[in-house]
Coordinates of C-alpha atoms and ligand atoms in Angstrom, one line a residue:
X42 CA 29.6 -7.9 -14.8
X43 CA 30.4 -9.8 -18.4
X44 CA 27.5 -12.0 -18.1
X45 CA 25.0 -10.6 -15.8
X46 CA 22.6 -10.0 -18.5
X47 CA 21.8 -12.7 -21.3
X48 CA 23.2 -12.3 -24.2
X49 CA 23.6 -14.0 -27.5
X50 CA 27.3 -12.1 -28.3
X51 CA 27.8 -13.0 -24.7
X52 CA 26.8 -16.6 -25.2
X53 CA 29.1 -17.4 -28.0
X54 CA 32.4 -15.7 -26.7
X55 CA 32.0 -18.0 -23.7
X56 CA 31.3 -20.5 -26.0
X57 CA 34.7 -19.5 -28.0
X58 CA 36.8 -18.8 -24.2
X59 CA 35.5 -22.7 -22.9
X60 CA 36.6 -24.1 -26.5
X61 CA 39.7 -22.3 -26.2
X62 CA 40.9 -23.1 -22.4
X63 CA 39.5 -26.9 -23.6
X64 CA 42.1 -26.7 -26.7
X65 CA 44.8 -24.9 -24.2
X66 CA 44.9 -27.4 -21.7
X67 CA 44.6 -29.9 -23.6
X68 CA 47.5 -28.9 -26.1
X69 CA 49.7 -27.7 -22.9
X70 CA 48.9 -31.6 -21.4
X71 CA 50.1 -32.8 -24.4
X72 CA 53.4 -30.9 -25.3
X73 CA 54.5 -31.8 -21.3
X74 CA 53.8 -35.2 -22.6
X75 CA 56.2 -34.9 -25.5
X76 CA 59.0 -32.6 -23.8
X77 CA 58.6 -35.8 -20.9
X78 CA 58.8 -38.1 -23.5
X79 CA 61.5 -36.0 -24.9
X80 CA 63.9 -36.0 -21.6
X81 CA 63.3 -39.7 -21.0
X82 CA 64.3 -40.4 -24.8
X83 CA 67.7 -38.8 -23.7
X84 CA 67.8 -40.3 -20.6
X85 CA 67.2 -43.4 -22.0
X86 CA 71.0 -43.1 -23.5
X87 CA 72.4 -42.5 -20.1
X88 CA 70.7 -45.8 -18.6
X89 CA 72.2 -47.9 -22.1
X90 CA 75.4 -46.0 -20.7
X91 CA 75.5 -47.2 -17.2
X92 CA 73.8 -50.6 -18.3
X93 CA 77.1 -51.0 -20.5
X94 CA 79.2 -49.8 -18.1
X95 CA 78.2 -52.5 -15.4
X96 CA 78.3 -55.1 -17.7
X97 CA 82.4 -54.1 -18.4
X98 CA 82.7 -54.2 -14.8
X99 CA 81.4 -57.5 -14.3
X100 CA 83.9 -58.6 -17.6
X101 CA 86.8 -57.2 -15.7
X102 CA 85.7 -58.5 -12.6
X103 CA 85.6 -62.5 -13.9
X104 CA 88.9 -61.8 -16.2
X105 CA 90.5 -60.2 -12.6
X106 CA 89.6 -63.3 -10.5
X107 CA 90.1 -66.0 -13.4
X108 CA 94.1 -63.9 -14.3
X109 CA 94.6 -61.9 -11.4
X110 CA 96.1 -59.5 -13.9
X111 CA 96.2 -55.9 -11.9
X112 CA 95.4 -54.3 -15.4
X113 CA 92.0 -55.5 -15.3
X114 CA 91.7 -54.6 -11.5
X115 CA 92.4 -51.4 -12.3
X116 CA 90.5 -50.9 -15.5
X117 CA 87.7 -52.6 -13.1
X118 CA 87.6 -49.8 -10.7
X119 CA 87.8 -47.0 -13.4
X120 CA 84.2 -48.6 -14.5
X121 CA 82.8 -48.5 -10.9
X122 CA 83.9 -44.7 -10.5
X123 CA 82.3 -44.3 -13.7
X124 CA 79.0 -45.7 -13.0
X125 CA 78.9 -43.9 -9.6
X126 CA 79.8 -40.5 -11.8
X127 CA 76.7 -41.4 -14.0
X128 CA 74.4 -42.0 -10.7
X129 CA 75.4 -38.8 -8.9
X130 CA 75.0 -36.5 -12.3
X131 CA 72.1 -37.8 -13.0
X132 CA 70.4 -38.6 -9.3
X133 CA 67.4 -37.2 -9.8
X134 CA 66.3 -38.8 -12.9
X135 CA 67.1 -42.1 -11.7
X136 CA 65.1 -41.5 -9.1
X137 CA 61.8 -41.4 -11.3
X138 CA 62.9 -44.4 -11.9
X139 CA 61.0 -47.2 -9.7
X140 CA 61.9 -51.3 -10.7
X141 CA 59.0 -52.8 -8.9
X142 CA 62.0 -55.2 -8.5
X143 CA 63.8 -52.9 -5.6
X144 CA 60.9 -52.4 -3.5
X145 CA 60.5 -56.5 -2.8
X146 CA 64.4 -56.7 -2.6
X147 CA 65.0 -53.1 -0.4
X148 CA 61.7 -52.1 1.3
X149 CA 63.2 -49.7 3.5
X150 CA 61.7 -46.6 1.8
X151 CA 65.0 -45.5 0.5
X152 CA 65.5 -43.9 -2.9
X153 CA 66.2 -45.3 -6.3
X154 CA 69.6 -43.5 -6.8
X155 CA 70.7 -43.8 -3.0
X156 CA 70.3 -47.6 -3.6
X157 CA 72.3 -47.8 -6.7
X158 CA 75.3 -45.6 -5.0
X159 CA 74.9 -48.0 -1.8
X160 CA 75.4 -50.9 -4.2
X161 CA 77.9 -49.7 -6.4
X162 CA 80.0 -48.3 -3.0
X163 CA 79.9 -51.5 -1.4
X164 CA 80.7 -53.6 -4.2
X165 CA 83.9 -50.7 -4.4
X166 CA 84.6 -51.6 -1.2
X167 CA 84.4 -55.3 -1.6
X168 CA 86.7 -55.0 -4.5
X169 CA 89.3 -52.7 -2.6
X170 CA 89.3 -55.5 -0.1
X171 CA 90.0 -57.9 -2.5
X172 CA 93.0 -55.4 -4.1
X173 CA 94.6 -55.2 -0.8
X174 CA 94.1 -59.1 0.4
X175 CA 96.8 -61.0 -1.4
X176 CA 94.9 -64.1 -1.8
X177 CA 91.5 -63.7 -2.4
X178 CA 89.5 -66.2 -0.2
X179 CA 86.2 -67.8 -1.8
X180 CA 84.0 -66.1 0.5
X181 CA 85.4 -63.1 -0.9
X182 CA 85.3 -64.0 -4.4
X183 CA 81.4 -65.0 -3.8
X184 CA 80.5 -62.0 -2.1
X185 CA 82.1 -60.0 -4.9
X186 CA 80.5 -62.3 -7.0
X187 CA 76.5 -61.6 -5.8
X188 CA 76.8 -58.1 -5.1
X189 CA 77.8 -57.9 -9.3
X190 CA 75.1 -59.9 -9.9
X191 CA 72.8 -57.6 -7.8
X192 CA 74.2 -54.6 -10.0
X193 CA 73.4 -56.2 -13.2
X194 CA 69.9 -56.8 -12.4
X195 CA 69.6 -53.4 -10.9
X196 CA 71.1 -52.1 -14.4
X197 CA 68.7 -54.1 -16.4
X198 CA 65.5 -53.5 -14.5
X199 CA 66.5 -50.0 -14.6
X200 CA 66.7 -50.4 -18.3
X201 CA 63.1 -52.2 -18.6
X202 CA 61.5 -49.7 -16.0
X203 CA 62.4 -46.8 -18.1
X204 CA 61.2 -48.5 -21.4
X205 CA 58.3 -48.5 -19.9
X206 CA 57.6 -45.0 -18.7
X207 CA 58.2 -44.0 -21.9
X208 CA 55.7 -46.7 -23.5
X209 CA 53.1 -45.3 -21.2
X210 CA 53.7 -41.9 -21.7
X211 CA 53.2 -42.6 -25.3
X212 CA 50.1 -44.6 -24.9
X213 CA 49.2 -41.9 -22.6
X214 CA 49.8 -38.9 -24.8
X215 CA 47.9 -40.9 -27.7
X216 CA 45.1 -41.5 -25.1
X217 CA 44.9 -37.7 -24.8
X218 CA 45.1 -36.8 -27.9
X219 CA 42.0 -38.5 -29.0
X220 CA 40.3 -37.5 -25.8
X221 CA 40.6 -33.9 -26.4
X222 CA 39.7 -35.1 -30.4
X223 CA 36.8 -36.5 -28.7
X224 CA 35.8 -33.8 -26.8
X225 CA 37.2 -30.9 -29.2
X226 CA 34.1 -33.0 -31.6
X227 CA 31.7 -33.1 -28.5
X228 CA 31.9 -29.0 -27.8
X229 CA 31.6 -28.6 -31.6
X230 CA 28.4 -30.4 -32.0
X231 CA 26.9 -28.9 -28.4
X232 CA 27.8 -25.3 -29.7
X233 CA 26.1 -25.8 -33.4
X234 CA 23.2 -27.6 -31.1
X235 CA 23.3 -24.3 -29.0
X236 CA 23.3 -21.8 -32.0
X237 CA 20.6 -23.4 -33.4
X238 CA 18.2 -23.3 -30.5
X239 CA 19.2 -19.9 -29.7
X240 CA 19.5 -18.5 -33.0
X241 CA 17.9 -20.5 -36.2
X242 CA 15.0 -21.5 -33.9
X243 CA 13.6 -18.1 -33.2
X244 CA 14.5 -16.9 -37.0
X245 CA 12.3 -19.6 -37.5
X246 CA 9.7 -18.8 -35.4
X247 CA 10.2 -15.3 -36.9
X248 CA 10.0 -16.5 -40.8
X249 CA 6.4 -18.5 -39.5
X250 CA 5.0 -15.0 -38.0
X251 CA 5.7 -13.3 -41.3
X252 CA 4.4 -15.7 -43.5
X253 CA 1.1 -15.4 -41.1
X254 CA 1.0 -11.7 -41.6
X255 CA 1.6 -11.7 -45.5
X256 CA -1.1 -14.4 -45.5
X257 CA -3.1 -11.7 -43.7
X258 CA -3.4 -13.3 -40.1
X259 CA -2.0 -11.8 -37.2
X260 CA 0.1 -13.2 -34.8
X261 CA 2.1 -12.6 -32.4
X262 CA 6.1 -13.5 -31.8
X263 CA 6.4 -16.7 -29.7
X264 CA 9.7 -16.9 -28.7
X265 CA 10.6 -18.1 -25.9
X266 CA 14.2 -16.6 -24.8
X267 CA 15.8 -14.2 -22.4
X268 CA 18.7 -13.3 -25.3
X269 CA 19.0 -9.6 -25.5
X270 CA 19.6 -9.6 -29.5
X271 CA 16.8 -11.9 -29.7
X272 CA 14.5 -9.7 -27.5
X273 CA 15.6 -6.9 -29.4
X274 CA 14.3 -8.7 -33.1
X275 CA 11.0 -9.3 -31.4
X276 CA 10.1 -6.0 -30.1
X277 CA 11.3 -4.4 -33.5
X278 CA 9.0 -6.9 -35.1
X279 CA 6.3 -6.3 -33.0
X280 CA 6.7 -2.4 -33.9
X281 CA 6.5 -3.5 -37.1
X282 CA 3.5 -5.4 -37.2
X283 CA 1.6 -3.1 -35.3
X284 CA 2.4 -0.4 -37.4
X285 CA 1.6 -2.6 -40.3
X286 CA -1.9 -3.1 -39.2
X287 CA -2.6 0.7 -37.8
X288 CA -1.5 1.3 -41.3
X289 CA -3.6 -1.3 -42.6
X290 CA -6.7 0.5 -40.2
X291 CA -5.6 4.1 -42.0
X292 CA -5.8 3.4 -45.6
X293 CA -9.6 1.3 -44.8
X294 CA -10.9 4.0 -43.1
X295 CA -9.6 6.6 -46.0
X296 CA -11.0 4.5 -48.3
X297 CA -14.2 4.7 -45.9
X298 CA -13.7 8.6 -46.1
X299 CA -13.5 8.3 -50.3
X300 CA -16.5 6.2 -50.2
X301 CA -18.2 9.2 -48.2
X302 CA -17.3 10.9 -51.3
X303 CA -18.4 8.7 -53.9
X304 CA -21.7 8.3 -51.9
X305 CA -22.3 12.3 -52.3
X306 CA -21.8 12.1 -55.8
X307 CA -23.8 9.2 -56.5
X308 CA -27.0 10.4 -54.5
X309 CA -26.6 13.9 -56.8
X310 CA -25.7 11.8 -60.0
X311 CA -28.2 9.4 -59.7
X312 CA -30.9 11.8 -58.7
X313 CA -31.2 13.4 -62.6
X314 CA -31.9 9.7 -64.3
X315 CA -33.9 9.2 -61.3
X316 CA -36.1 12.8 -61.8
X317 CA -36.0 12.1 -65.6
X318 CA -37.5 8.6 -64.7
X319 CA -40.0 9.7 -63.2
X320 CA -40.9 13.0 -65.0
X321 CA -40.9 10.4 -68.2
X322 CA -43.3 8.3 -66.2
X323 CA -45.7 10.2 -65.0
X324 CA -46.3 12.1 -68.5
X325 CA -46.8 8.2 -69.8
X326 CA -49.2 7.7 -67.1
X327 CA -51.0 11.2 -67.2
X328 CA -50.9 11.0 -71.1
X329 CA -51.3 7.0 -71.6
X330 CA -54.2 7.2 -74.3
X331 CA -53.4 10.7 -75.7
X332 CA -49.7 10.7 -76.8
X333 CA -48.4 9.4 -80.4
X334 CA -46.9 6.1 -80.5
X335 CA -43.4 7.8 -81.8
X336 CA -43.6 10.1 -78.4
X337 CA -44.1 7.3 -76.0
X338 CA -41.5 5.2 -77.7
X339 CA -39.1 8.4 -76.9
X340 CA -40.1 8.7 -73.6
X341 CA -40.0 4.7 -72.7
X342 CA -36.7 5.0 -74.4
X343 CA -35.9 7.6 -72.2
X344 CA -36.6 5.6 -69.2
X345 CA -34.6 2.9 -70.4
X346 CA -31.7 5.1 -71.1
X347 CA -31.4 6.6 -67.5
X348 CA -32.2 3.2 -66.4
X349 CA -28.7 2.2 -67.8
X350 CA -26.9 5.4 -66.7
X351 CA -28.1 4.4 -63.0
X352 CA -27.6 1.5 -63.0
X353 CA -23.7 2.3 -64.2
X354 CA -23.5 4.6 -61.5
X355 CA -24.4 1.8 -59.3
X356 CA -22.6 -0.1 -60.6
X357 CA -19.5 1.4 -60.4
X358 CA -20.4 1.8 -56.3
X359 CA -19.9 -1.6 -56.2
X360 CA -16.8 -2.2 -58.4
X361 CA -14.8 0.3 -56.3
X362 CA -15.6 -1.0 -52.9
X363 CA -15.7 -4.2 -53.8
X364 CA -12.0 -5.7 -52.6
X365 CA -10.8 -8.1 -55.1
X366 CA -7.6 -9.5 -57.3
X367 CA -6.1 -7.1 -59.5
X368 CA -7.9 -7.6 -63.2
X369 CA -7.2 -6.0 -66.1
X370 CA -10.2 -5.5 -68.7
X371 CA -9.8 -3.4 -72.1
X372 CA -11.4 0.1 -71.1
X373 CA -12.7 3.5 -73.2
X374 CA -10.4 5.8 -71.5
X375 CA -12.7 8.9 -72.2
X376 CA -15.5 7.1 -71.0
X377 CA -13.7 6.0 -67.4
X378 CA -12.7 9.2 -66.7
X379 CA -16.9 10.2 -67.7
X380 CA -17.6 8.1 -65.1
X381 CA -14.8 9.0 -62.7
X382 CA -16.2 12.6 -62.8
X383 CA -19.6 11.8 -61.6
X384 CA -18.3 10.8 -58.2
X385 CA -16.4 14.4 -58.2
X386 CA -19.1 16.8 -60.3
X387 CA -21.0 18.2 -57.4
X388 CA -17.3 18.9 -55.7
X389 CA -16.4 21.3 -58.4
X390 CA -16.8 24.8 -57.6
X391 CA -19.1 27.3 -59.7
X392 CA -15.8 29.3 -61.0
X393 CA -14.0 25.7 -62.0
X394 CA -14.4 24.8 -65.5
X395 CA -14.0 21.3 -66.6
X396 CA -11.8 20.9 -70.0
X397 CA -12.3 16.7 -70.9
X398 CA -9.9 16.2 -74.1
X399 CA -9.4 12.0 -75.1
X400 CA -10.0 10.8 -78.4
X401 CA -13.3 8.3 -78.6
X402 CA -11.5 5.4 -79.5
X403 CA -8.3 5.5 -76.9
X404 CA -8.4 1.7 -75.3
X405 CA -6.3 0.1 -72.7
X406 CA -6.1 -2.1 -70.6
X407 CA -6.3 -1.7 -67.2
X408 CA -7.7 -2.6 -63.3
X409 CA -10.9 -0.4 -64.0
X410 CA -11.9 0.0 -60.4
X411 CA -8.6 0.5 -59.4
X412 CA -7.0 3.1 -62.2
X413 CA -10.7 5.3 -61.1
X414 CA -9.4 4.8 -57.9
X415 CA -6.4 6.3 -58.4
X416 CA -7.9 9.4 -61.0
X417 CA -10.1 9.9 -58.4
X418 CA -7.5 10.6 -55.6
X419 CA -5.6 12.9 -58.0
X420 CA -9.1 15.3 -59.4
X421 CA -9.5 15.4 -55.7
X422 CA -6.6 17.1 -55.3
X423 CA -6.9 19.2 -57.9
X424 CA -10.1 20.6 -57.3
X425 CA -9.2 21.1 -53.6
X426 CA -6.4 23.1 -54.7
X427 CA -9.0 25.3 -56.7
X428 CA -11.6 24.9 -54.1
X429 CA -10.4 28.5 -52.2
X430 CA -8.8 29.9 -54.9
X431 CA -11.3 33.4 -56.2
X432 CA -10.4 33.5 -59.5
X433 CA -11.6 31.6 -62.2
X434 CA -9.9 28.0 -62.4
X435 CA -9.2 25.4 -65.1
X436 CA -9.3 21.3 -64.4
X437 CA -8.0 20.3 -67.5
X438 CA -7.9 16.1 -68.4
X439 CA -6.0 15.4 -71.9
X440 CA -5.3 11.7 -72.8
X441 CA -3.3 10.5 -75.6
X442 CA -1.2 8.0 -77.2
X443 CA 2.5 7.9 -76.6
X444 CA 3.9 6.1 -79.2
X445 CA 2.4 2.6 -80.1
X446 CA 2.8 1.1 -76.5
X447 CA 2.2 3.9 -74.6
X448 CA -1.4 6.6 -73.3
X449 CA -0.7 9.7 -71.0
X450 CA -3.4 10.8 -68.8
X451 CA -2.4 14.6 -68.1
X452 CA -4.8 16.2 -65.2
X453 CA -4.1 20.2 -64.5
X454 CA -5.3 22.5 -62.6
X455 CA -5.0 26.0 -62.1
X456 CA -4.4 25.7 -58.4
X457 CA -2.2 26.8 -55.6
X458 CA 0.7 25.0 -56.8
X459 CA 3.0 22.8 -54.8
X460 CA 6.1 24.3 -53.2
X461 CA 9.5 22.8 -54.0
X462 CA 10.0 21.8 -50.7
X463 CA 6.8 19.6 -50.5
X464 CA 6.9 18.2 -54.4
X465 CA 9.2 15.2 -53.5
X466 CA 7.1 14.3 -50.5
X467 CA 3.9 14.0 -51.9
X468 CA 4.1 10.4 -52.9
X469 CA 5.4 9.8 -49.0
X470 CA 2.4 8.0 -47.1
X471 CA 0.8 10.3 -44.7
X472 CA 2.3 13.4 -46.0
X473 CA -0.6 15.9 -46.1
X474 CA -1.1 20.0 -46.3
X475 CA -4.4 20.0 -45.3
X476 CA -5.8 20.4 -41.8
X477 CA -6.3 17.4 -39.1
X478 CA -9.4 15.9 -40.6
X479 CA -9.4 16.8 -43.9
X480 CA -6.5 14.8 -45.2
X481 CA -4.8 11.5 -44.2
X482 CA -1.6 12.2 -47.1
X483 CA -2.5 9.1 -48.6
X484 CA -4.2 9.6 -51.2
X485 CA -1.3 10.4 -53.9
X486 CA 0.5 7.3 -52.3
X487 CA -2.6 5.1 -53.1
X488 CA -2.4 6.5 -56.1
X489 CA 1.3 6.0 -56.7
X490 CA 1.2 2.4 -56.0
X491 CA -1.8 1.6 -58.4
X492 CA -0.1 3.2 -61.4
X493 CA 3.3 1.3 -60.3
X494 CA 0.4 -2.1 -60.3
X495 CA -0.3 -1.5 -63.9
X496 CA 3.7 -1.1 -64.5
X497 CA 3.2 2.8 -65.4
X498 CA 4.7 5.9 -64.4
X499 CA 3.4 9.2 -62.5
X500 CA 5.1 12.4 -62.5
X501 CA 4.4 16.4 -61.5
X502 CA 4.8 19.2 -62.1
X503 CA 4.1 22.5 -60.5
X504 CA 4.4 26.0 -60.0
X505 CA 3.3 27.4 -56.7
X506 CA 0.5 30.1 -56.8
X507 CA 0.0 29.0 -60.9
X508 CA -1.0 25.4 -60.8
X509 CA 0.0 21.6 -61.0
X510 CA 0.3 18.5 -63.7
X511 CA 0.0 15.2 -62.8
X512 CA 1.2 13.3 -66.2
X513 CA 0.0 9.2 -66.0
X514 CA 1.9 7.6 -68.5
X515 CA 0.5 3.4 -68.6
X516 CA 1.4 0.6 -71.3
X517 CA -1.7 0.1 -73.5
X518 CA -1.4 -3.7 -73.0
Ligands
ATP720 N1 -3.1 19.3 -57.4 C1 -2.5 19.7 -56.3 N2 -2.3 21.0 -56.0 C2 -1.6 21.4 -54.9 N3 -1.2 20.6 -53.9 C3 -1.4 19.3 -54.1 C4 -2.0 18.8 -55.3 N4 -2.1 17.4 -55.2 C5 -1.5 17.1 -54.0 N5 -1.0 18.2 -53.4 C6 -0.3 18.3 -52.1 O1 0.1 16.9 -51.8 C7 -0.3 16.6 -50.5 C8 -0.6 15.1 -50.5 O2 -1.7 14.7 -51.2 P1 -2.5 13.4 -50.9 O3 -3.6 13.3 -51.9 O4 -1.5 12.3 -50.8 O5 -3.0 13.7 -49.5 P2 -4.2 14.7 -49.0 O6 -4.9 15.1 -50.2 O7 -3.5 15.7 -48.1 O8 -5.0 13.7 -48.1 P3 -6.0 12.6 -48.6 O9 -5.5 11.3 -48.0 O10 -7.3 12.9 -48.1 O11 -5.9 12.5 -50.1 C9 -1.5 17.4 -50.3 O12 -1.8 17.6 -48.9 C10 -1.2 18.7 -51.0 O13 -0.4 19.5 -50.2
MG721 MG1 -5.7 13.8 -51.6

């Protein structure tokens, strides 16, 4: 059936088929108005017709009786055939017609038109007799007399009666036409009331929930309708949101998973300052008295500079898992990716060499803890694609200035190179290679999206079974 189930669509063609029958009936109601109005116009005529025609019968009538002139006798009689021709064509529409006057004079139940004929034929009759009676007695004359005068009220009322019906059809017809204005405004209004509660208030409800979620709280569509479309839209935005947040989930726990990373490097990396601290140390302590002034100063310096370099490494720990606005600071480009590499050196295999090539003084600006984030996903990738490699590899990182606006960051390797089916998917979230466990594929897309942050460009390029380039190209500024 059409509206077993509920149905916005459904909703507003019944909507559009109740407007429509409304504007049908009521523009049917009102053309039968005017075609009535219309008929009784033309009828009207016929009634000034027979009105006229009884008034020349009652002229001939007073000229016969005053002249006795047979003319005017005969002429009388032609009108009173007349008006019985006019009654008989038109019986039925006489009959509509309904003097209040008749019923008080005839209450016997009998018809408009049978009442004229009956008046008309026995005031024929009454005139006959009077043709054929040489001398007309009074009694006659007076009879003749009232049953005229019955005629021309009947002819007159008849006149007023139909004036009438077609004043109050008129009235009526106006009546209905601002009726069906009136309602035609009504069923507008109800059906904008009824699209708005069915539709603007759960887009509503729907612009709310997303405003939540981009504020970072989670909530749930609350809409309260049994519309199909709109019960549709809220499972497709549940969907959404869920997979927002399992995203959300996936890209913590890989930076979790990075973080393992990072937290291998750092123990090795900070394990030398930590053993040269120490070693520094104890000579000072063993040696306190013995040792020249110039070798202690060397050695506290020593202590002091591995100090610093722990305390960088520390301190960029804290910068990279720290979650916080995006900030640009002025960087040493050789010296972030020095850094960078501390988190990956005990990663690179014994037949991996590292080739570092970016002149001392290259500056830009950039996220810090971000860009290493993103350098960091890309090495990775490079030195996993050396990792099972036997022959000797190459992880090449060149930086250099592109023009006065622009540094490129090239990282190679000497890997196993990235098929042409696979190269445009790498950006893609999620798309991974590597086994279940090993990668989550979202690395490069991390990646992607940071460089896109700092309004730069990354590009690759690769030959399968000879190695890749990953080519960072970032405005200085
Ligand atoms: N240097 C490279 N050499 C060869 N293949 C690469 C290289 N870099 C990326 N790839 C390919 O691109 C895929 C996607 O890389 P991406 O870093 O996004 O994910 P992943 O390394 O598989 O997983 P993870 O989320 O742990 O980084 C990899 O699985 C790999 O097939
Ligand atoms: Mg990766």
């Amino acid at each position: 059936m059409l509206f077993r189930e509920s149905s916005l669509r459904k909703k507003i063609i019944l909507g559009y088929i109740a407007g429509l029958v409304i504007i049908l009936i009521a523009a049917s109601f009102i053309l039968l108005n005017l075609v009535f109005i219309e008929e009784r116009i033309k009828f009207f005529s016929v009634i000034t017709r027979f009105v006229d025609t009884v008034l020349e019968i009652r002229r001939y009538e007073k000229n016969y009786f005053l002249y006795k002139q047979p003319d005017d006798l005969e002429r009388l009689q032609e009108y009173i055939d007349n008006a019985l021709v006019i009654l008989k064509r038109n019986y039925s529409n006489f009959d509509i017609i309904r003097p209040s006057s008749l019923d008080i004079k005839q209450g016997d139940g009998r018809s408009t038109s049978d009442i004229a004929i009956e008046m008309i034929t026995r005031y024929k009759i009454l005139i006959q007799t009077a043709k054929e009676e040489r001398d007309v007695d009074d009694a006659l004359q007076e009879e003749v007399r009232k049953t005229g005068h019955e005629l021309t009220e009947l002819a007159e009322d008849l006149s007023n009666s139909e004036r009438d019906i077609i004043k109050k059809t008129i009235v009526s017809t106006k009546r209905s036409l601002i009726l069906s204005l009136v309602v035609f405004f009504t069923g507008t209004v109800f059906i904008g009331i009824m699209v708005s509660t069915l539709v603007i208030r759960p887009l509503k409800e729907l612009e709310q929930s997303m405003n939540s979620i981009a504020s970072g709280r989670f909530e749930m569509l609350h809409i309260d309708s049994h519309d199909q479309e709109i019960i549709s839209l809220k499972k497709a935005f549940e969907r959404m949101v869920k997979e927002i947040f399992s995203q959300r989930d996936i890209i913590r726990s890989e930076k979790l998973k990075s973080l393992g990373t990072m937290l291998a490097g750092i123990a090795h990396e900070i394990n030398n300052p930590l053993s040269n601290i120490s070693t520094s140390a104890e000579i000072l302590e063993e040696e306190i008295n013995g040792l020249d002034s110039e070798f202690k100063k060397e050695l506290i310096q020593q202590i002091i500079r591995e100090t610093d370099r722990a305390r960088d490494i520390v301190r960029s720990v804290l910068d990279y898992t720290r979650d916080r606005e995006f900030r640009k600071e002025e960087v040493s480009l050789s010296e972030l990716i020095s850094r960078t590499m501390r988190f990956v050196k005990s990663d690179i295999p014994s037949h991996v060499t590292f080739h570092l090539d970016i002149p001392e003084g290259l500056v830009v600006r950039v996220d810090r803890q971000k860009l290493q984030h993103a350098l960091l996903n890309i090495i990775k990738n490079a030195i996993d694609a050396m990792s099972d490699i036997n022959r000797e590899g190459i992880l090449a990182i060149k930086g250099y200035e592109l023009g006065d606006t622009l540094v490129s960051i090239e990282i190679s390797d000497t890997g196993t190179g990235i098929s042409d089916d696979n190269l445009h998917k790498i950006f893609d979230p999620f798309f991974t290679t590597k086994d279940v466990g090993k990668g989550t594929g979202l690395g490069l897309f991390i990646s992607h999206n940071i460089i896109r942050q700092h309004r730069g460009e990354i590009s690759v390029k690769s030959t399968p079974g000879r190695g890749t380039t990953f080519t960072i190209t970032l405005p200085k500024e």
